[in-house]
Short mmCIF file of C-alpha atoms in Angstrom, two decimals:
data_model
loop_
_atom_site.label_atom_id
_atom_site.label_comp_id
_atom_site.label_asym_id
_atom_site.label_seq_id
_atom_site.Cartn_x
_atom_site.Cartn_y
_atom_site.Cartn_z
CA MET A 1 25.11 127.39 96.63
CA GLU A 2 24.75 128.26 92.94
CA ARG A 3 26.54 131.59 93.55
CA ASP A 4 29.46 129.81 95.28
CA ALA A 5 29.69 127.32 92.44
CA LEU A 6 29.80 130.14 89.88
CA ILE A 7 32.51 131.98 91.85
CA ASN A 8 34.62 128.80 92.05
CA GLN A 9 34.11 128.15 88.36
CA GLU A 10 35.19 131.70 87.59
CA LYS A 11 38.32 131.28 89.74
CA ASP A 12 39.21 128.07 87.91
CA GLN A 13 38.76 129.78 84.56
CA LYS A 14 40.95 132.73 85.64
CA SER A 15 43.59 130.35 86.98
CA ASP A 16 43.64 128.44 83.70
CA TYR A 17 43.76 131.72 81.77
CA TYR A 18 46.72 133.10 83.74
CA GLN A 19 48.54 129.79 83.46
CA ASP A 20 48.14 129.96 79.69
CA VAL A 21 49.41 133.56 79.62
CA LEU A 22 52.37 132.64 81.83
CA ALA A 23 53.21 129.66 79.67
CA LYS A 24 53.32 131.90 76.59
CA ARG A 25 55.59 134.38 78.40
CA ILE A 26 58.15 131.78 79.49
CA ARG A 27 61.12 131.83 77.17
CA PRO A 28 62.43 128.56 75.76
CA LYS A 29 65.06 127.02 78.02
CA ILE A 30 68.61 127.58 76.78
CA THR A 31 70.68 124.48 77.40
CA VAL A 32 73.90 124.79 79.36
CA GLU A 33 75.73 123.33 76.36
CA ALA A 34 74.39 126.09 74.09
CA LEU A 35 75.28 128.74 76.68
CA GLU A 36 78.77 127.30 77.06
CA MET A 37 79.29 127.31 73.30
CA LYS A 38 78.10 130.93 73.07
CA GLU A 39 80.39 132.03 75.93
CA LYS A 40 83.28 130.03 74.49
CA LYS A 41 82.95 131.62 71.06
CA GLU A 42 82.68 135.11 72.56
CA ALA A 43 85.66 134.53 74.84
CA GLU A 44 87.85 132.96 72.17
CA GLY A 45 86.92 135.68 69.73
CA THR A 46 88.28 138.43 71.99
CA ARG A 47 91.28 136.66 73.58
CA LYS A 48 94.71 136.28 72.09
CA VAL A 49 95.98 132.70 71.82
CA TYR A 50 99.59 131.99 72.79
CA ALA A 51 101.78 129.09 71.73
CA PHE A 52 102.88 126.81 74.58
CA ALA A 53 106.57 127.45 73.85
CA GLU A 54 105.97 131.20 74.00
CA VAL A 55 104.18 130.86 77.34
CA ILE A 56 107.01 128.78 78.79
CA GLU A 57 109.61 131.27 77.55
CA LYS A 58 107.87 134.35 78.95
CA SER A 59 106.78 132.77 82.22
CA THR A 60 110.33 131.41 82.77
CA GLU A 61 111.51 135.02 82.49
CA TYR A 62 108.76 136.00 84.93
CA PHE A 63 109.97 133.38 87.42
CA LYS A 64 113.59 134.56 86.96
CA GLY A 65 114.79 131.44 85.18
CA ASP A 66 112.80 128.87 87.16
CA SER A 67 111.53 126.62 84.35
CA LEU A 68 109.87 124.20 86.78
CA ALA A 69 107.69 126.99 88.19
CA ALA A 70 106.91 128.14 84.65
CA ASN A 71 105.83 124.64 83.57
CA VAL A 72 103.67 124.14 86.66
CA TRP A 73 101.96 127.47 86.14
CA ALA A 74 101.40 126.94 82.40
CA ASN A 75 100.03 123.43 82.84
CA LYS A 76 97.85 123.96 85.91
CA TYR A 77 96.85 127.60 86.28
CA ALA A 78 97.13 129.47 82.97
CA LEU A 79 93.73 130.00 81.34
CA LYS A 80 93.10 127.43 78.62
CA ASN A 81 90.24 125.79 76.79
CA SER A 82 89.55 122.08 76.37
CA GLU A 83 91.63 122.04 73.18
CA GLY A 84 94.70 123.21 75.10
CA GLN A 85 94.81 126.72 73.63
CA LEU A 86 96.47 129.10 76.11
CA PHE A 87 95.08 132.59 76.69
CA GLU A 88 97.58 133.85 79.30
CA LEU A 89 101.26 134.55 78.76
CA THR A 90 102.49 135.05 82.34
CA PRO A 91 101.02 135.06 85.86
CA ASP A 92 100.46 138.81 85.42
CA ASP A 93 97.63 137.89 83.03
CA MET A 94 96.24 135.42 85.58
CA HIS A 95 96.35 137.99 88.37
CA ARG A 96 94.62 140.54 86.15
CA ARG A 97 91.88 138.00 85.37
CA ILE A 98 91.37 137.31 89.08
CA ALA A 99 91.48 141.00 90.03
CA LYS A 100 88.85 141.86 87.42
CA GLU A 101 86.38 139.32 88.82
CA LEU A 102 87.05 140.25 92.44
CA ALA A 103 86.52 143.92 91.61
CA ARG A 104 83.17 143.01 90.03
CA ILE A 105 82.06 141.47 93.32
CA GLU A 106 83.56 144.34 95.33
CA ARG A 107 81.27 146.79 93.55
CA LYS A 108 78.30 145.11 95.22
CA TYR A 109 79.51 146.33 98.62
CA PRO A 110 80.39 149.70 100.25
CA ASN A 111 83.88 151.16 99.74
CA PRO A 112 84.90 148.71 97.04
CA MET A 113 88.52 147.96 96.23
CA SER A 114 89.44 148.71 92.62
CA GLU A 115 90.73 146.19 90.10
CA ASP A 116 94.17 147.85 90.11
CA GLU A 117 94.34 147.82 93.92
CA ILE A 118 93.57 144.11 94.03
CA PHE A 119 95.99 143.39 91.19
CA GLU A 120 98.87 145.11 92.98
CA LEU A 121 98.21 143.01 96.10
CA MET A 122 98.65 139.82 94.05
CA ARG A 123 101.18 140.91 91.45
CA ASN A 124 104.36 138.81 91.44
CA PHE A 125 102.80 136.75 94.28
CA ARG A 126 104.10 139.54 96.50
CA TYR A 127 101.50 139.83 99.25
CA ILE A 128 98.26 137.91 98.70
CA VAL A 129 98.33 134.52 96.95
CA PRO A 130 95.07 132.73 96.02
CA GLN A 131 95.69 128.99 96.18
CA GLY A 132 95.01 126.34 93.55
CA SER A 133 91.34 126.28 92.56
CA PRO A 134 90.77 130.05 92.94
CA MET A 135 93.83 130.73 90.76
CA ALA A 136 92.67 128.35 88.06
CA GLY A 137 88.93 128.97 88.32
CA ILE A 138 88.23 132.65 88.95
CA GLY A 139 87.23 134.25 85.65
CA ASN A 140 87.52 130.91 83.85
CA ASP A 141 84.51 130.43 81.54
CA PHE A 142 85.95 127.38 79.81
CA GLN A 143 85.25 124.93 82.64
CA ILE A 144 82.26 124.28 84.85
CA GLY A 145 84.01 123.74 88.14
CA SER A 146 84.20 124.83 91.74
CA LEU A 147 86.50 127.43 93.29
CA SER A 148 86.70 125.40 96.49
CA ASN A 149 90.02 123.74 97.20
CA CYS A 150 88.52 121.20 99.54
CA PHE A 151 85.35 119.58 100.80
CA VAL A 152 84.33 117.25 103.60
CA ILE A 153 81.45 114.86 103.04
CA GLY A 154 79.55 112.38 105.19
CA ASN A 155 76.14 111.48 106.53
CA ASP A 156 74.16 112.50 109.59
CA GLY A 157 73.43 109.66 111.98
CA PRO A 158 74.27 105.95 111.56
CA SER A 159 75.71 105.30 108.10
CA ASP A 160 77.44 101.91 107.99
CA SER A 161 75.22 100.40 105.28
CA TYR A 162 76.38 99.76 101.73
CA GLY A 163 73.97 102.47 100.63
CA ALA A 164 75.68 105.07 102.81
CA ILE A 165 79.16 103.87 101.83
CA MET A 166 78.35 104.01 98.10
CA LYS A 167 76.71 107.42 98.49
CA THR A 168 79.98 108.75 99.90
CA ASP A 169 81.92 107.13 97.06
CA GLU A 170 79.73 108.77 94.43
CA GLU A 171 79.84 112.18 96.09
CA GLN A 172 83.63 111.95 96.37
CA VAL A 173 83.93 111.36 92.62
CA GLN A 174 81.44 114.10 91.74
CA LEU A 175 83.46 116.62 93.77
CA MET A 176 86.82 115.55 92.42
CA LYS A 177 85.69 115.96 88.83
CA ARG A 178 84.98 119.62 89.72
CA ARG A 179 88.57 120.02 90.95
CA GLY A 180 87.93 119.66 94.68
CA GLY A 181 89.95 117.69 97.19
CA VAL A 182 87.81 115.59 99.54
CA GLY A 183 88.03 114.38 103.12
CA HIS A 184 85.77 111.98 104.97
CA ASP A 185 85.80 109.93 108.13
CA LEU A 186 85.47 106.13 108.28
CA SER A 187 84.66 105.80 111.98
CA HIS A 188 81.01 105.08 111.15
CA ILE A 189 81.86 101.78 109.38
CA ARG A 190 81.46 98.73 111.60
CA PRO A 191 84.62 96.79 112.53
CA LYS A 192 85.85 93.61 110.87
CA HIS A 193 83.90 90.43 111.76
CA SER A 194 80.90 92.42 113.04
CA GLU A 195 77.56 90.73 112.46
CA VAL A 196 75.65 91.88 109.40
CA LYS A 197 72.24 90.76 108.17
CA ASN A 198 73.14 89.92 104.58
CA SER A 199 74.68 86.99 102.73
CA ALA A 200 78.19 87.82 104.01
CA LEU A 201 77.10 87.33 107.64
CA THR A 202 80.08 89.39 108.93
CA SER A 203 81.57 92.75 108.00
CA THR A 204 84.81 93.05 106.02
CA GLY A 205 85.88 96.02 108.15
CA ILE A 206 87.53 99.30 107.23
CA VAL A 207 90.37 98.36 104.86
CA PRO A 208 88.39 97.19 101.78
CA PHE A 209 86.50 100.49 101.81
CA MET A 210 89.77 102.41 102.10
CA GLU A 211 90.78 100.66 98.88
CA ARG A 212 87.47 101.49 97.24
CA TYR A 213 87.74 105.21 97.99
CA SER A 214 91.42 105.22 97.04
CA ASN A 215 90.72 103.60 93.67
CA SER A 216 87.92 106.08 92.97
CA THR A 217 90.37 108.92 93.59
CA ARG A 218 92.89 107.47 91.15
CA GLU A 219 90.23 107.18 88.46
CA VAL A 220 89.32 110.87 88.46
CA ALA A 221 91.51 113.07 86.29
CA GLN A 222 91.83 116.79 87.05
CA GLU A 223 93.75 118.34 84.16
CA GLY A 224 96.35 115.61 84.16
CA ARG A 225 96.46 115.02 87.91
CA ARG A 226 94.45 112.70 90.12
CA GLY A 227 92.14 113.84 92.86
CA ALA A 228 93.18 114.38 96.48
CA LEU A 229 91.62 112.39 99.33
CA MET A 230 91.89 112.33 103.12
CA LEU A 231 90.59 109.31 105.02
CA SER A 232 90.43 109.55 108.81
CA ILE A 233 89.41 107.24 111.64
CA SER A 234 89.04 107.67 115.37
CA VAL A 235 91.62 105.93 117.54
CA VAL A 236 88.58 104.72 119.50
CA HIS A 237 87.50 102.51 116.55
CA PRO A 238 88.39 98.81 116.95
CA ASP A 239 89.74 98.69 113.37
CA ALA A 240 92.19 101.56 113.95
CA GLN A 241 95.14 99.12 113.90
CA HIS A 242 94.13 97.77 110.47
CA PHE A 243 93.66 101.33 109.21
CA ILE A 244 97.14 102.29 110.43
CA ASP A 245 98.77 99.29 108.69
CA ALA A 246 96.81 99.60 105.43
CA LYS A 247 99.50 101.50 103.51
CA LEU A 248 102.46 99.36 104.55
CA GLU A 249 101.83 96.96 101.67
CA ALA A 250 103.21 98.35 98.42
CA GLY A 251 100.47 99.47 96.04
CA LYS A 252 97.72 99.63 98.65
CA VAL A 253 95.59 102.74 99.29
CA THR A 254 97.87 104.81 97.06
CA GLY A 255 95.12 107.35 96.25
CA ALA A 256 94.59 108.69 99.76
CA ASN A 257 96.25 110.36 102.70
CA ILE A 258 95.30 108.75 106.01
CA SER A 259 95.16 110.22 109.51
CA VAL A 260 94.15 108.95 112.95
CA LYS A 261 91.98 111.14 115.19
CA ILE A 262 93.72 111.01 118.58
CA THR A 263 91.80 111.66 121.81
CA ASP A 264 93.06 113.09 125.10
CA ASP A 265 92.13 109.86 126.91
CA PHE A 266 94.25 107.84 124.51
CA MET A 267 97.30 110.08 124.96
CA LYS A 268 96.91 109.92 128.75
CA ALA A 269 96.89 106.13 128.50
CA VAL A 270 100.05 106.31 126.36
CA VAL A 271 101.82 108.46 128.96
CA ASP A 272 100.68 106.18 131.80
CA ASP A 273 101.37 103.02 129.77
CA GLY A 274 97.83 101.98 130.57
CA GLU A 275 94.93 100.21 128.95
CA PHE A 276 92.68 101.94 126.44
CA VAL A 277 89.27 100.58 125.45
CA GLN A 278 88.30 100.89 121.81
CA HIS A 279 84.61 100.54 121.05
CA TYR A 280 81.94 100.75 118.36
CA PRO A 281 79.95 102.84 117.70
CA VAL A 282 82.66 105.36 118.59
CA ASP A 283 80.29 108.15 119.72
CA THR A 284 78.21 106.28 122.28
CA ASP A 285 78.20 105.42 125.97
CA GLN A 286 76.61 102.05 125.21
CA PRO A 287 78.87 100.39 122.60
CA VAL A 288 78.04 97.10 120.91
CA ILE A 289 81.71 96.14 120.64
CA ARG A 290 84.50 96.74 123.19
CA LYS A 291 88.19 96.01 122.61
CA PRO A 292 90.82 96.69 125.35
CA ILE A 293 94.33 97.45 124.01
CA ARG A 294 97.67 98.67 125.32
CA ALA A 295 97.74 102.31 124.30
CA ARG A 296 101.52 102.58 124.09
CA GLU A 297 101.72 99.62 121.70
CA LEU A 298 99.30 101.28 119.29
CA TRP A 299 101.14 104.60 119.64
CA SER A 300 104.42 102.83 118.83
CA LYS A 301 102.79 101.34 115.73
CA ILE A 302 101.67 104.80 114.59
CA VAL A 303 105.18 106.23 115.11
CA HIS A 304 106.89 103.29 113.36
CA ASN A 305 104.56 103.38 110.34
CA ALA A 306 104.91 107.14 110.01
CA TRP A 307 108.71 106.68 110.02
CA LYS A 308 108.56 103.83 107.50
CA SER A 309 105.94 105.09 105.05
CA ALA A 310 105.25 108.73 106.08
CA GLU A 311 101.72 107.76 107.19
CA PRO A 312 99.45 107.81 109.10
CA GLY A 313 99.24 111.42 110.10
CA ILE A 314 97.70 112.24 113.46
CA LEU A 315 94.95 114.68 114.32
CA PHE A 316 94.69 115.68 117.98
CA TRP A 317 90.94 115.63 117.70
CA ASP A 318 89.89 116.82 121.15
CA THR A 319 92.18 119.83 120.73
CA ILE A 320 90.77 120.53 117.27
CA ILE A 321 87.20 120.49 118.60
CA ARG A 322 88.06 122.67 121.60
CA GLU A 323 89.61 125.29 119.32
CA SER A 324 87.02 125.01 116.55
CA ILE A 325 84.85 128.11 116.29
CA PRO A 326 82.34 126.46 113.90
CA ASP A 327 81.65 123.75 116.51
CA CYS A 328 79.96 126.43 118.59
CA TYR A 329 77.21 125.90 116.01
CA ALA A 330 77.33 122.08 116.00
CA ASP A 331 73.60 121.93 116.70
CA LEU A 332 73.03 123.86 113.45
CA GLY A 333 74.96 121.34 111.36
CA PHE A 334 78.53 122.60 111.80
CA ARG A 335 79.91 119.62 113.75
CA THR A 336 83.46 118.98 112.54
CA ILE A 337 83.96 115.39 111.33
CA SER A 338 87.17 115.30 109.25
CA THR A 339 89.73 117.46 107.44
CA ASN A 340 90.68 118.34 103.90
CA PRO A 341 93.37 116.19 102.18
CA CYS A 342 96.26 118.35 103.43
CA GLY A 343 94.88 118.28 106.96
CA GLU A 344 94.93 121.99 107.76
CA ILE A 345 91.19 122.65 107.71
CA PRO A 346 88.77 120.60 109.84
CA LEU A 347 85.31 120.81 108.30
CA CYS A 348 81.74 119.62 108.84
CA THR A 349 79.64 117.61 106.40
CA TYR A 350 79.22 119.35 103.02
CA ASP A 351 81.37 122.24 104.12
CA SER A 352 83.92 123.59 101.67
CA CYS A 353 86.74 126.06 101.71
CA ARG A 354 88.58 128.41 99.41
CA LEU A 355 92.24 128.96 100.28
CA LEU A 356 94.43 132.03 100.22
CA ALA A 357 97.89 132.68 101.67
CA ILE A 358 99.63 135.87 102.73
CA ASN A 359 103.34 136.06 101.93
CA LEU A 360 105.09 136.88 105.23
CA TYR A 361 108.53 137.45 103.72
CA ASN A 362 107.49 140.62 101.93
CA TYR A 363 106.55 142.37 105.17
CA VAL A 364 110.20 142.43 106.25
CA ASP A 365 111.82 145.83 105.76
CA LYS A 366 115.56 145.79 105.00
CA PRO A 367 115.75 141.98 104.96
CA PHE A 368 118.99 140.22 105.91
CA THR A 369 120.44 143.34 107.52
CA ALA A 370 120.99 144.40 111.12
CA ASP A 371 118.11 146.88 110.66
CA ALA A 372 115.58 144.28 109.47
CA SER A 373 112.07 144.73 110.93
CA PHE A 374 108.54 143.46 110.38
CA ASP A 375 106.05 146.01 109.01
CA SER A 376 103.07 145.11 111.20
CA GLU A 377 101.06 148.15 110.07
CA LEU A 378 101.19 147.11 106.40
CA PHE A 379 100.60 143.49 107.42
CA ILE A 380 97.41 144.37 109.33
CA SER A 381 96.15 146.45 106.41
CA HIS A 382 96.68 143.55 104.02
CA VAL A 383 95.11 141.01 106.39
CA HIS A 384 91.96 143.13 106.28
CA LYS A 385 92.04 143.25 102.48
CA ALA A 386 92.80 139.54 102.19
CA GLN A 387 89.85 138.65 104.40
CA ARG A 388 87.64 140.84 102.25
CA ILE A 389 88.94 139.09 99.13
CA MET A 390 88.19 135.73 100.74
CA ASP A 391 84.60 136.86 101.29
CA ASP A 392 84.37 137.99 97.64
CA ILE A 393 85.55 134.55 96.53
CA ILE A 394 82.61 132.98 98.39
CA ASP A 395 80.25 135.06 96.25
CA LEU A 396 82.11 133.88 93.15
CA GLU A 397 81.89 130.29 94.36
CA LEU A 398 78.12 130.56 94.79
CA GLU A 399 77.92 131.68 91.16
CA LYS A 400 80.00 128.65 90.16
CA VAL A 401 77.79 126.28 92.15
CA ASP A 402 74.68 127.69 90.47
CA ARG A 403 76.31 127.00 87.13
CA ILE A 404 77.11 123.42 88.16
CA ILE A 405 73.51 122.87 89.25
CA ALA A 406 72.26 124.30 85.93
CA LYS A 407 74.58 121.89 84.11
CA ILE A 408 73.14 118.96 86.08
CA ASP A 409 69.56 120.11 85.35
CA ASN A 410 70.30 120.14 81.62
CA ASP A 411 72.14 116.83 81.49
CA PRO A 412 70.29 114.18 79.44
CA GLU A 413 70.26 111.52 82.20
CA ASN A 414 67.01 110.78 83.99
CA GLU A 415 66.12 112.45 87.27
CA GLU A 416 66.94 109.43 89.40
CA ILE A 417 70.55 109.49 88.20
CA LYS A 418 70.93 113.25 88.57
CA ALA A 419 69.21 113.59 91.94
CA ARG A 420 72.14 112.62 94.18
CA GLU A 421 74.66 114.95 92.52
CA ARG A 422 72.18 117.83 92.47
CA ASN A 423 71.27 117.30 96.11
CA MET A 424 74.95 117.24 97.08
CA TRP A 425 75.56 120.63 95.44
CA PHE A 426 72.44 122.08 97.04
CA ASN A 427 73.80 120.95 100.43
CA ILE A 428 77.20 122.49 99.65
CA LYS A 429 75.57 125.75 98.56
CA LYS A 430 73.49 125.86 101.73
CA LYS A 431 76.58 125.38 103.92
CA ALA A 432 78.51 128.01 101.96
CA ILE A 433 75.72 130.55 102.44
CA GLN A 434 75.26 129.77 106.13
CA GLY A 435 78.91 129.49 107.14
CA ARG A 436 80.81 131.53 104.50
CA ARG A 437 83.94 129.58 105.40
CA THR A 438 87.29 131.19 104.55
CA GLY A 439 90.68 129.49 104.56
CA PHE A 440 93.27 132.14 105.37
CA GLY A 441 96.83 130.86 105.69
CA ILE A 442 100.43 131.99 105.40
CA THR A 443 103.46 131.20 103.27
CA ALA A 444 107.19 131.99 103.48
CA GLU A 445 107.33 131.94 107.29
CA GLY A 446 110.83 130.44 107.28
CA ASP A 447 112.01 133.08 104.80
CA MET A 448 110.55 135.81 107.00
CA LEU A 449 112.41 134.53 110.05
CA ALA A 450 115.68 134.20 108.12
CA ALA A 451 115.28 137.72 106.73
CA LEU A 452 114.86 138.99 110.31
CA GLY A 453 118.07 137.25 111.36
CA THR A 454 116.48 134.55 113.54
CA ARG A 455 116.94 130.80 113.29
CA TYR A 456 113.88 128.74 112.43
CA GLY A 457 112.87 126.64 115.43
CA SER A 458 114.66 128.77 118.03
CA ASP A 459 112.72 130.14 121.00
CA GLU A 460 113.10 133.66 119.65
CA ALA A 461 111.77 132.70 116.22
CA THR A 462 108.88 130.69 117.67
CA ASP A 463 107.82 133.51 119.98
CA PHE A 464 107.88 135.97 117.11
CA SER A 465 105.88 133.66 114.84
CA VAL A 466 103.26 133.23 117.54
CA GLU A 467 102.79 137.01 117.69
CA VAL A 468 102.45 137.23 113.89
CA HIS A 469 99.81 134.51 113.88
CA LYS A 470 97.95 136.21 116.73
CA ILE A 471 97.80 139.42 114.72
CA LEU A 472 96.58 137.56 111.64
CA ALA A 473 93.86 135.66 113.53
CA ILE A 474 92.56 138.62 115.53
CA GLU A 475 92.52 141.05 112.60
CA ALA A 476 90.91 138.50 110.26
CA TYR A 477 88.21 137.75 112.84
CA LEU A 478 87.60 141.48 113.38
CA LEU A 479 87.13 141.97 109.64
CA SER A 480 84.81 138.99 109.28
CA THR A 481 82.31 140.13 111.92
#
């Protein structure tokens, strides 16, 4: 017994000793603010500063006289600090900045592409065009922001409480201040006049919360522009009609795009001019609320409102889920719930995406001549390289997220205030690592078709476009495996 006690005492003493040694070895924590100031001084000390007028003049020449393009580029994408000093003269400088960072990541992997090779792919926006946040953020040490263009947020399980609704509101704002567009679905909120166990006695329904999220979007500035928001709702939800009408009144829900998730059963009822039963909760066989409607009347309302106010959009949700590769992993947390603000990327909770486009026009040889043809060999080669670049951007995004988390850790607020934002970014980082989502799109499809001598919308043009998109999808998937 005495021997055991001595051994335990010795262990405790050693533990205390090593803790003391470790404590002495730990370097003092450098605050994010101090690190930012150091990086800023180093960066500004080695970079040439350009006058705004000079940037507009040279970038207008770059864009062949298009002053609007020059102003958009200078104001949104040229590298600048918080004082408005510009460090890039034309998009060539931006593309060189991006290529340098991508080449740094490439060197971590076999057969890396060189900086010059990447630069030539992007130069003059000729072949590969990073979109928005990657253009502004890659190689940008003056801002702590994300490279993701878009995010989808939400909660697992029932989430119609004020706590869940306010959590989404806060997360939306936190993402928008980092330059991200946000989408989330409102189908979890109980319909108007539903019973609630608080002083209100009944629910206010969907529309007031649409206004809340819209107003939050308008409050967040992103270099002179507001945030971008997509709100969606299932056509199954009993408040879908109110959602559809919400933007008819001038000045209402002006900070959001809205879209209705359409089901196959609803469209069949529209075709048959039959009854459709809305219910809540929307994803259950045992709903608390049931509301029979005439499907064609609701469809007519959607069409009329879209004609009158350009919204709502529609999402053929059953089709989206059937064609969604990530939903093969729904049981692992990749169940698609909404889309980004522009509607082209359905995402799961806390998923995010970086966007890149490939310029189809520049794969046409001898454009606008009888001998015009599409260079599929060069196109396939560049699809492979673009997909690789997309994967590199994920690595860069993970670095950015780590920097955001470090910023949160060093903020002076107490832990209770910081916890929700930190947890959100940890969830986003986890999804980015697990899913490594890439958003690979196209641009200049109409120009490509015109250059080939086909009319946009004709059967010939549509058939050809389908083949181009097949090549892109198959080759991108092959490269990503």
